[in-house]
mmCIF file of C-alpha atoms in Angstrom:
data_model
loop_
_atom_site.group_PDB
_atom_site.id
_atom_site.type_symbol
_atom_site.label_atom_id
_atom_site.label_comp_id
_atom_site.label_asym_id
_atom_site.label_seq_id
_atom_site.Cartn_x
_atom_site.Cartn_y
_atom_site.Cartn_z
ATOM 1 C CA MET A 1 20.224 26.987 123.128
ATOM 2 C CA LYS A 2 21.749 24.868 120.352
ATOM 3 C CA GLN A 3 25.225 25.770 121.596
ATOM 4 C CA HIS A 4 24.288 24.861 125.171
ATOM 5 C CA LYS A 5 23.170 21.455 123.954
ATOM 6 C CA LEU A 6 26.461 21.061 122.071
ATOM 7 C CA LEU A 7 28.446 21.845 125.221
ATOM 8 C CA LEU A 8 26.382 19.361 127.234
ATOM 9 C CA ILE A 9 26.932 16.684 124.583
ATOM 10 C CA VAL A 10 30.686 17.278 124.689
ATOM 11 C CA LEU A 11 30.712 17.080 128.478
ATOM 12 C CA LEU A 12 28.591 13.933 128.494
ATOM 13 C CA ALA A 13 30.855 12.379 125.869
ATOM 14 C CA LEU A 14 33.768 12.723 128.283
ATOM 15 C CA VAL A 15 32.236 10.410 130.893
ATOM 16 C CA PRO A 16 32.444 7.172 128.834
ATOM 17 C CA VAL A 17 35.952 8.067 127.752
ATOM 18 C CA LEU A 18 36.998 8.624 131.333
ATOM 19 C CA ALA A 19 35.231 5.484 132.485
ATOM 20 C CA SER A 20 36.834 3.263 129.842
ATOM 21 C CA SER A 21 40.362 4.612 130.205
ATOM 22 C CA ALA A 22 42.903 2.916 132.448
ATOM 23 C CA ASN A 23 44.410 6.365 133.052
ATOM 24 C CA PHE A 24 41.509 7.615 135.174
ATOM 25 C CA SER A 25 40.452 6.458 138.579
ATOM 26 C CA ALA A 26 36.901 5.778 139.655
ATOM 27 C CA LEU A 27 37.213 8.892 141.827
ATOM 28 C CA THR A 28 37.992 11.017 138.765
ATOM 29 C CA VAL A 29 35.008 9.607 136.917
ATOM 30 C CA ARG A 30 32.764 10.349 139.920
ATOM 31 C CA GLU A 31 34.137 13.891 140.138
ATOM 32 C CA VAL A 32 33.351 14.495 136.464
ATOM 33 C CA GLY A 33 29.889 13.051 137.055
ATOM 34 C CA ASN A 34 29.375 15.422 139.973
ATOM 35 C CA PHE A 35 30.522 18.307 137.775
ATOM 36 C CA LEU A 36 27.961 17.344 135.134
ATOM 37 C CA ASN A 37 25.201 17.032 137.722
ATOM 38 C CA THR A 38 25.806 20.556 138.996
ATOM 39 C CA LEU A 39 26.135 22.404 135.689
ATOM 40 C CA PRO A 40 24.507 25.845 135.763
ATOM 41 C CA THR A 41 21.898 26.729 133.164
ATOM 42 C CA ASP A 42 24.489 28.616 131.081
ATOM 43 C CA PHE A 43 26.774 25.539 131.045
ATOM 44 C CA TYR A 44 29.703 27.859 131.899
ATOM 45 C CA GLY A 45 29.340 29.458 128.491
ATOM 46 C CA VAL A 46 28.825 33.002 127.265
ATOM 47 C CA GLN A 47 27.549 34.167 123.905
ATOM 48 C CA PRO A 48 29.916 36.372 121.865
ATOM 49 C CA PRO A 49 28.128 39.661 122.761
ATOM 50 C CA ALA A 50 28.488 38.933 126.482
ATOM 51 C CA ALA A 51 32.098 37.839 125.956
ATOM 52 C CA LYS A 52 32.849 41.082 124.097
ATOM 53 C CA ALA A 53 31.285 43.089 126.925
ATOM 54 C CA GLN A 54 33.404 41.226 129.499
ATOM 55 C CA ILE A 55 36.565 41.734 127.462
ATOM 56 C CA ASP A 56 35.856 45.459 127.197
ATOM 57 C CA ALA A 57 34.817 45.917 130.836
ATOM 58 C CA ILE A 58 36.876 43.608 133.040
ATOM 59 C CA LYS A 59 39.715 42.402 130.794
ATOM 60 C CA PRO A 60 39.590 38.666 131.577
ATOM 61 C CA PHE A 61 42.481 36.409 130.635
ATOM 62 C CA LEU A 62 41.683 35.274 127.100
ATOM 63 C CA LEU A 63 42.747 31.713 126.327
ATOM 64 C CA ASP A 64 42.760 30.278 122.796
ATOM 65 C CA VAL A 65 43.056 26.468 122.917
ATOM 66 C CA ARG A 66 43.252 25.945 119.149
ATOM 67 C CA GLU A 67 46.294 24.616 117.344
ATOM 68 C CA PRO A 68 49.060 27.122 116.461
ATOM 69 C CA ASN A 69 48.213 27.032 112.738
ATOM 70 C CA GLU A 70 44.590 27.970 113.555
ATOM 71 C CA TYR A 71 45.743 30.748 115.874
ATOM 72 C CA LYS A 72 48.086 32.106 113.226
ATOM 73 C CA ASP A 73 45.157 32.455 110.809
ATOM 74 C CA GLY A 74 43.352 34.794 113.211
ATOM 75 C CA PHE A 75 42.654 35.303 116.907
ATOM 76 C CA ILE A 76 40.891 37.591 119.353
ATOM 77 C CA ALA A 77 43.167 40.459 120.369
ATOM 78 C CA GLY A 78 44.999 39.744 123.607
ATOM 79 C CA ALA A 79 44.444 35.983 123.485
ATOM 80 C CA VAL A 80 47.172 33.622 124.631
ATOM 81 C CA ASN A 81 47.465 30.432 122.597
ATOM 82 C CA ILE A 82 47.857 27.221 124.585
ATOM 83 C CA PRO A 83 46.670 24.260 122.496
ATOM 84 C CA ILE A 84 44.293 21.953 124.367
ATOM 85 C CA ARG A 85 46.835 19.087 124.317
ATOM 86 C CA GLU A 86 49.356 21.304 126.148
ATOM 87 C CA LEU A 87 46.946 22.790 128.678
ATOM 88 C CA SER A 88 47.638 20.385 131.528
ATOM 89 C CA ALA A 89 51.386 20.981 131.231
ATOM 90 C CA LYS A 90 50.988 24.774 131.143
ATOM 91 C CA VAL A 91 48.094 25.235 133.565
ATOM 92 C CA GLY A 92 50.449 26.835 136.104
ATOM 93 C CA SER A 93 50.996 29.780 133.754
ATOM 94 C CA LEU A 94 47.324 30.792 133.929
ATOM 95 C CA PRO A 95 46.193 33.466 136.387
ATOM 96 C CA LYS A 96 44.017 32.366 139.296
ATOM 97 C CA ASP A 97 43.247 35.957 140.295
ATOM 98 C CA LYS A 98 41.110 36.901 137.287
ATOM 99 C CA PRO A 99 38.362 35.318 135.192
ATOM 100 C CA ILE A 100 39.346 33.323 132.127
ATOM 101 C CA LEU A 101 37.437 33.271 128.851
ATOM 102 C CA VAL A 102 38.416 30.297 126.724
ATOM 103 C CA TYR A 103 37.635 29.624 123.089
ATOM 104 C CA CYS A 104 38.498 27.257 120.271
ATOM 105 C CA GLY A 105 37.205 26.918 116.726
ATOM 106 C CA ILE A 106 33.545 26.081 117.373
ATOM 107 C CA GLY A 107 33.289 25.126 121.049
ATOM 108 C CA HIS A 108 34.339 21.492 121.515
ATOM 109 C CA ARG A 109 37.879 22.052 122.773
ATOM 110 C CA GLY A 110 36.739 25.100 124.721
ATOM 111 C CA ALA A 111 34.241 22.915 126.589
ATOM 112 C CA MET A 112 36.961 20.389 127.417
ATOM 113 C CA ALA A 113 39.172 23.226 128.687
ATOM 114 C CA VAL A 114 36.330 24.475 130.902
ATOM 115 C CA VAL A 115 35.923 21.043 132.500
ATOM 116 C CA PHE A 116 39.654 20.728 133.124
ATOM 117 C CA LEU A 117 40.220 24.281 134.381
ATOM 118 C CA ARG A 118 37.148 24.369 136.634
ATOM 119 C CA GLY A 119 38.430 21.131 138.151
ATOM 120 C CA GLN A 120 41.666 22.991 138.897
ATOM 121 C CA GLY A 121 39.791 25.797 140.650
ATOM 122 C CA TYR A 122 39.819 28.396 137.867
ATOM 123 C CA ASN A 123 36.996 30.863 137.253
ATOM 124 C CA VAL A 124 36.509 30.045 133.575
ATOM 125 C CA LYS A 125 33.796 30.221 130.942
ATOM 126 C CA SER A 126 33.794 29.337 127.262
ATOM 127 C CA ILE A 127 32.791 31.576 124.384
ATOM 128 C CA MET A 128 29.865 29.657 122.898
ATOM 129 C CA GLY A 129 30.459 28.780 119.270
ATOM 130 C CA GLY A 130 34.130 29.656 119.594
ATOM 131 C CA TYR A 131 36.138 31.732 117.158
ATOM 132 C CA LYS A 132 33.674 30.996 114.366
ATOM 133 C CA ALA A 133 30.800 32.584 116.327
ATOM 134 C CA TRP A 134 33.007 35.534 117.296
ATOM 135 C CA VAL A 135 33.831 36.215 113.632
ATOM 136 C CA ALA A 136 30.194 35.703 112.597
ATOM 137 C CA ALA A 137 29.230 38.402 115.111
ATOM 138 C CA ASN A 138 31.608 40.757 113.251
ATOM 139 C CA TYR A 139 33.814 41.321 116.276
ATOM 140 C CA PRO A 140 37.440 42.318 115.660
ATOM 141 C CA VAL A 141 40.190 39.758 115.183
ATOM 142 C CA VAL A 142 43.925 39.937 114.660
ATOM 143 C CA LYS A 143 45.355 38.406 111.498
ATOM 144 C CA GLU A 144 49.093 37.899 111.167
#
């Protein structure tokens, strides 16, 4: 529940930023507002055990939106690293034909990626608590 509240806070924090920025139209701000108003009860997030089960069963595309130095220190096997700041430029490289599980360090950047990618029509959810929660659950990671 605490992680759901964190995701909601991150999403709600985006609205004032969008509203105060000259780079976003009123339409964009309304669309984000509509997105927030229709959030499902899971806030497009999955706990690490459910994420692990999905990875094992259906092999979703695993997207790590952390910085390269964070990724280098450890990542979930099979994850592709596209830092959040590069996501809009590289969105075309993501598959539209399979689910995407996204994660970051603790969930903030993952939540931002969910908002962006869902707006682009992707079937995406975030691993709640990010890499930190994954490691705390004692799930395997790759260290280089």
